Short mmCIF file of C-alpha atoms in Angstrom, two decimals:
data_model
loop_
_atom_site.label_atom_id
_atom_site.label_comp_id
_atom_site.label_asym_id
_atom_site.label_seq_id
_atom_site.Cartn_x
_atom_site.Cartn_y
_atom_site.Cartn_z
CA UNK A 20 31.68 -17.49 4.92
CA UNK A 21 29.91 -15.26 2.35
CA UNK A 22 28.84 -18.07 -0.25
CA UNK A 23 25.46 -18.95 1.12
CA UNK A 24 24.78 -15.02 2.21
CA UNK A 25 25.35 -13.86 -1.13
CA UNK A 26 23.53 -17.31 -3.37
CA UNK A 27 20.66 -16.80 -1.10
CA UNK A 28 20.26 -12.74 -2.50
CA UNK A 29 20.60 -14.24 -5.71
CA UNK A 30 17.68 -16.25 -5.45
CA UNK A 31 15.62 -13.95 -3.91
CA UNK A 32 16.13 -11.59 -6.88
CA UNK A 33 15.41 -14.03 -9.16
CA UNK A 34 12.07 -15.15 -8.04
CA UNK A 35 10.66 -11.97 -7.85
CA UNK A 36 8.85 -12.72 -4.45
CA UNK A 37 10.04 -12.68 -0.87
CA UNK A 38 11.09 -15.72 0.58
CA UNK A 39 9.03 -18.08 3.68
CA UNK A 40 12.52 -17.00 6.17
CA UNK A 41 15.70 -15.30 6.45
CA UNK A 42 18.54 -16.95 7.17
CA UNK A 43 19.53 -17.15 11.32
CA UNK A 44 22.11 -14.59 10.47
CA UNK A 45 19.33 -12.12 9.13
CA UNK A 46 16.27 -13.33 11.05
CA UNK A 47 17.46 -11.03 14.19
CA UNK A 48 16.22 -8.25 15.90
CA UNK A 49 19.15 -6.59 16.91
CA UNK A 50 19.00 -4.10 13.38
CA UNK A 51 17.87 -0.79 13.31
CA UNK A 52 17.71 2.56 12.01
CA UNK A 53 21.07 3.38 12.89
CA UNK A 54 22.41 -0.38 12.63
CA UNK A 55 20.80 -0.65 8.83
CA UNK A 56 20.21 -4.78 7.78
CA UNK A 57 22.64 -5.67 5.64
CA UNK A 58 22.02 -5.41 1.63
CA UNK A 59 22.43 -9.16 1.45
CA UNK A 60 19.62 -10.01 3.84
CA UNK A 61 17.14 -7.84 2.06
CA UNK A 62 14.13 -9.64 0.57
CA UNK A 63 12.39 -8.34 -2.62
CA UNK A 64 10.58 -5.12 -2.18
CA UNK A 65 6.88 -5.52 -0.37
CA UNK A 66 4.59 -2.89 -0.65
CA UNK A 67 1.13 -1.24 0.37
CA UNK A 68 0.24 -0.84 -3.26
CA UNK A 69 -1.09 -1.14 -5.73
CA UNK A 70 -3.85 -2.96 -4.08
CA UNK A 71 -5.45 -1.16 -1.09
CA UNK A 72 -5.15 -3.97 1.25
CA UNK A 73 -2.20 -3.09 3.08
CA UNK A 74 0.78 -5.68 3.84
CA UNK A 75 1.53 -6.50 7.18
CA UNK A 76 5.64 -6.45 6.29
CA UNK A 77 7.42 -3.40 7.24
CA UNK A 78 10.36 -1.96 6.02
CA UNK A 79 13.49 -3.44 6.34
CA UNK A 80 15.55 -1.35 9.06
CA UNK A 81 17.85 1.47 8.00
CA UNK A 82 16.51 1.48 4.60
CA UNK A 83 14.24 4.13 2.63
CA UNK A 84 11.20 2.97 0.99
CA UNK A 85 9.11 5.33 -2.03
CA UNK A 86 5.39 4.13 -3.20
CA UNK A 87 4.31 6.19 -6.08
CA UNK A 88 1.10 6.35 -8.22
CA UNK A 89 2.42 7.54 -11.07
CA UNK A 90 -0.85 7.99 -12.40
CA UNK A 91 -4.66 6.99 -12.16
CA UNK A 92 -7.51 7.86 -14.55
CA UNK A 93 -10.92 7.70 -13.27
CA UNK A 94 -13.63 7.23 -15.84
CA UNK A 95 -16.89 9.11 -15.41
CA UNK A 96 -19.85 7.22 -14.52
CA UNK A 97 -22.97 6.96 -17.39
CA UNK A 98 -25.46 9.36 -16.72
CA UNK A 99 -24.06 12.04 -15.14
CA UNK A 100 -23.76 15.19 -15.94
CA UNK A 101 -21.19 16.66 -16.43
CA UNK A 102 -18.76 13.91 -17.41
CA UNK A 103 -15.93 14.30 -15.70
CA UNK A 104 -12.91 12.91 -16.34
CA UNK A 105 -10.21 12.61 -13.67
CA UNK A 106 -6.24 12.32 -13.55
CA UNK A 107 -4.40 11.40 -10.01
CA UNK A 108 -1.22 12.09 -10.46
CA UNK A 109 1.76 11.32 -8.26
CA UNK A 110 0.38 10.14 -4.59
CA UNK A 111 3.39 9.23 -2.31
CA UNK A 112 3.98 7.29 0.58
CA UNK A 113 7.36 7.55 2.63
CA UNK A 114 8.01 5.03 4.27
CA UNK A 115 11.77 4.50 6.53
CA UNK A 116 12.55 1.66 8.97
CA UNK A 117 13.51 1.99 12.48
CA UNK A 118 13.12 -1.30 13.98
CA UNK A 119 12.81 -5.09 12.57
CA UNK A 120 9.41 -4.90 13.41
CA UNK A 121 8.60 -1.25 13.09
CA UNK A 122 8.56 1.40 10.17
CA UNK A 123 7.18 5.11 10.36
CA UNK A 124 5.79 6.36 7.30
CA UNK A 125 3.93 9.45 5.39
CA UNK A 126 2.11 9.87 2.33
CA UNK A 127 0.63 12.67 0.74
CA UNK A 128 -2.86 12.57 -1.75
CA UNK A 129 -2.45 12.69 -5.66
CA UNK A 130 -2.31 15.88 -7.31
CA UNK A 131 -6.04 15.91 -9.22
CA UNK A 132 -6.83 17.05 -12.23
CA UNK A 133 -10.30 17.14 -13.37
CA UNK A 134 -11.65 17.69 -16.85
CA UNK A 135 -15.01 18.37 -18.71
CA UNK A 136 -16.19 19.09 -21.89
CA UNK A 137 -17.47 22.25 -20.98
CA UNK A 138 -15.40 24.53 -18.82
CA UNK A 139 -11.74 25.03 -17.75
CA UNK A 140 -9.52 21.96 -16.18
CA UNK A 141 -10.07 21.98 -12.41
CA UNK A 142 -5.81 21.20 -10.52
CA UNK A 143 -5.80 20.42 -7.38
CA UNK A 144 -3.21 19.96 -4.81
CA UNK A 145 -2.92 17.20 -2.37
CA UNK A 146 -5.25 17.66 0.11
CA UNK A 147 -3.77 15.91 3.33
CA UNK A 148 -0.58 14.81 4.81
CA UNK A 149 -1.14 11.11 6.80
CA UNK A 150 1.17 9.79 9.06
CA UNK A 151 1.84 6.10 10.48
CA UNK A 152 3.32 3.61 12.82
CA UNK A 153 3.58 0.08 11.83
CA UNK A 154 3.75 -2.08 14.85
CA UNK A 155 4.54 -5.89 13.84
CA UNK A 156 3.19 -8.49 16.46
CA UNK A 157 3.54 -11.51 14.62
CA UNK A 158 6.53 -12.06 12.33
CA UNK A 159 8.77 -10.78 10.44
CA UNK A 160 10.46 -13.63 8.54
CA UNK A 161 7.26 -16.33 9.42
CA UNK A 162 3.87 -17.54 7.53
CA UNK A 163 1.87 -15.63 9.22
CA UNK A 164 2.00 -12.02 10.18
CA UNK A 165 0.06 -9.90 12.11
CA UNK A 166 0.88 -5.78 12.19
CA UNK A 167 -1.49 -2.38 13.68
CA UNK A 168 -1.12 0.48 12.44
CA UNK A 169 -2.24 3.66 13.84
CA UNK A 170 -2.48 6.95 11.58
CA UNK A 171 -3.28 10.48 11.70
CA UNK A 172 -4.90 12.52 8.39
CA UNK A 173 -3.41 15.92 8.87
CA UNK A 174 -6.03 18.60 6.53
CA UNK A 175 -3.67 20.84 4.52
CA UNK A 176 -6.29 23.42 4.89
CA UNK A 177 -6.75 23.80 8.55
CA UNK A 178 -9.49 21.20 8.90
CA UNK A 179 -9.20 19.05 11.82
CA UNK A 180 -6.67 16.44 12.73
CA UNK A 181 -8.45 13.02 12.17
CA UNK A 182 -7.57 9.46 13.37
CA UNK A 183 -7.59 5.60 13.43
CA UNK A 184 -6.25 2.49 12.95
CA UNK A 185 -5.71 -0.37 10.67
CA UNK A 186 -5.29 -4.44 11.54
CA UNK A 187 -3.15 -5.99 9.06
CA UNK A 188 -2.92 -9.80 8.48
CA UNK A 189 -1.00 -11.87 6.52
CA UNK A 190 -0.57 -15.51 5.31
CA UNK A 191 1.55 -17.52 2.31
CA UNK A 192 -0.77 -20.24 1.42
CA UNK A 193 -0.19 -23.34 -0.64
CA UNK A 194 0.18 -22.52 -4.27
CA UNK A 195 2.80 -19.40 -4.11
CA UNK A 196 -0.55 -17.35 -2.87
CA UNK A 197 -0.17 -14.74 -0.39
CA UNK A 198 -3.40 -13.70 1.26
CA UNK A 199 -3.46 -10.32 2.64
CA UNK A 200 -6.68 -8.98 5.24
CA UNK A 201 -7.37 -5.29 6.34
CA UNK A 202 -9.79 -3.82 8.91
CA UNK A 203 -9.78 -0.25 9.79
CA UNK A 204 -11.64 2.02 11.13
CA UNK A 205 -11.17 6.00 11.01
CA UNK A 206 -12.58 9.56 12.53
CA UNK A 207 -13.61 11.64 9.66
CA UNK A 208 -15.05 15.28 10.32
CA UNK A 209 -17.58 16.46 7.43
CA UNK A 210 -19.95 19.57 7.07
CA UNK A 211 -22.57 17.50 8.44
CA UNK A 212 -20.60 16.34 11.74
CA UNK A 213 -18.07 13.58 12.58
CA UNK A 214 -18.68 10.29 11.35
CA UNK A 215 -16.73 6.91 11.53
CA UNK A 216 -15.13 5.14 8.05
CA UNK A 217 -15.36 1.29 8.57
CA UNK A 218 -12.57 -0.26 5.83
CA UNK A 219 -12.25 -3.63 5.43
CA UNK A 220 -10.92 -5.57 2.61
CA UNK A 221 -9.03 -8.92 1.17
CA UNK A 222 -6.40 -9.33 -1.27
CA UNK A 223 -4.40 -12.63 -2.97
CA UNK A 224 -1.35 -12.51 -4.56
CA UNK A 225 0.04 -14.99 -6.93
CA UNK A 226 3.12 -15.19 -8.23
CA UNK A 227 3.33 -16.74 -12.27
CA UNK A 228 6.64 -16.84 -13.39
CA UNK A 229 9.99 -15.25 -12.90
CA UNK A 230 9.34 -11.58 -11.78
CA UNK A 231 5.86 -11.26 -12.59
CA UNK A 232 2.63 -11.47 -10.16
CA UNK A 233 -1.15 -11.11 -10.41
CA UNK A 234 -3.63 -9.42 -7.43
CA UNK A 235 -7.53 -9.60 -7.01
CA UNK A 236 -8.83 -7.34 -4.45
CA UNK A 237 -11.85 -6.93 -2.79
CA UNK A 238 -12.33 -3.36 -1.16
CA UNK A 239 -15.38 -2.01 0.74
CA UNK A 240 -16.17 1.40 2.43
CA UNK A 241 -18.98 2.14 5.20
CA UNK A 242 -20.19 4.80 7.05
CA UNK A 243 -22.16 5.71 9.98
CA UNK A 244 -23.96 8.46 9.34
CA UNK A 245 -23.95 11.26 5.97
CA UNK A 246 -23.48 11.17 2.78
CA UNK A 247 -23.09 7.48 0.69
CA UNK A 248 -23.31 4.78 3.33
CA UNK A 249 -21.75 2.16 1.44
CA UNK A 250 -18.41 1.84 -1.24
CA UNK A 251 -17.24 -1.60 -2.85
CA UNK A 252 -14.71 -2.19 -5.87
CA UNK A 253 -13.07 -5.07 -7.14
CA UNK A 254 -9.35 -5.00 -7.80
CA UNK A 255 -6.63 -6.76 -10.17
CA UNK A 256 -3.65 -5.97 -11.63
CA UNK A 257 -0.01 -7.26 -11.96
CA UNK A 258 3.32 -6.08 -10.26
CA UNK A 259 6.77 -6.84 -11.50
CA UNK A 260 10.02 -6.68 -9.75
CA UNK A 261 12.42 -4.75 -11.89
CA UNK A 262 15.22 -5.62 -9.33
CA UNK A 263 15.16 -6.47 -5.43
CA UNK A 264 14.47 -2.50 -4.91
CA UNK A 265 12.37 -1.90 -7.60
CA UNK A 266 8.72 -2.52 -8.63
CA UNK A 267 6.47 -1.78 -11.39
CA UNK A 268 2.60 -2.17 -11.16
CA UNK A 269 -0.78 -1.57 -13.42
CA UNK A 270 -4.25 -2.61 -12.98
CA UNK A 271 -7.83 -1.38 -12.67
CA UNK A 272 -10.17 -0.86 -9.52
CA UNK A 273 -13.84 -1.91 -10.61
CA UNK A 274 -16.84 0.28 -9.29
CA UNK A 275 -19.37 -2.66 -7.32
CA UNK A 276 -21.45 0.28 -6.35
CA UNK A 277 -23.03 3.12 -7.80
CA UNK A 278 -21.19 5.93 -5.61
CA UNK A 279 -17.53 5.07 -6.63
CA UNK A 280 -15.64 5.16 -10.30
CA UNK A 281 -16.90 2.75 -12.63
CA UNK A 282 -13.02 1.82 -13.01
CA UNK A 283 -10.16 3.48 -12.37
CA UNK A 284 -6.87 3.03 -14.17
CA UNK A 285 -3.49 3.15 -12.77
CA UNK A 286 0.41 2.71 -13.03
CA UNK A 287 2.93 2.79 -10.26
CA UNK A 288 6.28 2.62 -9.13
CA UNK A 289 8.03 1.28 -6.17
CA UNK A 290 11.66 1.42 -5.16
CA UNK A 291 13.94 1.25 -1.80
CA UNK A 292 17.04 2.11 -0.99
#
């Protein structure tokens, strides 16, 4: 009775990428947070990072997810003065799931450390709590997934509450590509007034061989009103699947425009239990 259960987790593990559909004993929506999916069902870890187009996948009930950036170095841009170097260090999102189709998560910002020739290193704690509600509508288990997501930015220092939304859709495409689309759309209150964040961006994942996959990203930013209307990078890197809980991933965000990083470097690390 447990010979196919247990081959099919061997698979997954093996290829390093999460399979078209669960079996009919998995695909089920009867598990939840207090009736945890079975170890042997579990695919290979999905994640938000490290590409900012988030997946539409949530987290498989009962189980604990952690999404770490270990670390990201932002390079200064030429021409400015002073050249400041940045370190992100340690950004976290929590994510747990209660539902085959829902997860509730929160993530804090990096710790930031920012240095210059001249003058002392600037630390800086994270700045915000957010919190969010992953809602599948389409999927789990299928081609094609569709999830919202609405979230809260909760200001550490007593700054207003701010709000929004994200549309998450996903598709596996011919070729072991996965193809990943965001649009969101956020509250933001600044010196200069409130002002709406419009977010969208596209991702494709490939898998090459074994454990090991490649991403290219693109990312935009837009505002309404204040400040630098417009923010574009591009995006690669790899991930690799230490285990069926476990993920490792580097790359580089690319500056497109003038008002973000020329590139930023980073490492992370995923894991579930």
């Amino acid at each position: 009775m447990w010979a196919r259960p247990c081959l099919l987790a061997v698979l997954l593990i093996a290829a390093g990428r999460p399979a078209a559909a669960l079996p009919p004993a998995c695909d089920t929506e009867r598990w939840t947070l207090l009736h945890p999916m079975p170890a042997w069902c579990l695919e290979p870890i999905d994640t938000d990072r490290p590409h900012r187009t988030d997946t539409p996948h949530t987290v498989a009930p009962g189980h604990l997810q952690v999404e770490t950036g270990v670390v990201a170095y932002e390079a200064p841009r030429d021409g400015t003065s002073p050249r400041v170097h940045t370190l992100r260090l340690l950004e976290t999102l929590v994510k747990i799931g209660l539902h085959r189709r829902i997860d509730a998560q929160v993530g804090y910002t990096a710790v930031t450390v920012r240095h210059q020739a001249a003058g002392p290193d600037d630390v800086a704690a994270p700045e915000s709590l957010y919190l969010r509600l992953k809602l599948n509508l389409i999927g789990p288990g299928a081609p094609f997934s569709v999830t919202v997501a609405p979230v809260l930015n909760v200001p550490l220092d007593g700054r207003t509450v701010e709000g929004g939304g994200t549309l998450m859709v996903g598709a596996e495409l011919p070729g072991r590509l996965e193809l990943e689309v965001n649009g969101s759309a956020f509250r933001q209150q600044r010196e200069a007034g409130r002002r709406w964040v419009f977010v969208p961006s596209a991702a494709v994942t490939r898998a090459l061989v074994g454990r090991l996959a490649a991403f290219v990203e693109l990312y935009g930013e837009a505002y309404d009103g204040g400040g630098a209307r417009t923010g574009a990078t591009f995006d690669t890197g790899l991930l690799y699947w230490v285990s069926r809980d476990t993920m490792l991933d580097a790359g580089v965000y690319v500056g497109l425009t003038k008002n973000v990083p020329p590139a930023t470097v980073f490492l992370g690390l995923s894991t579930r239990i």
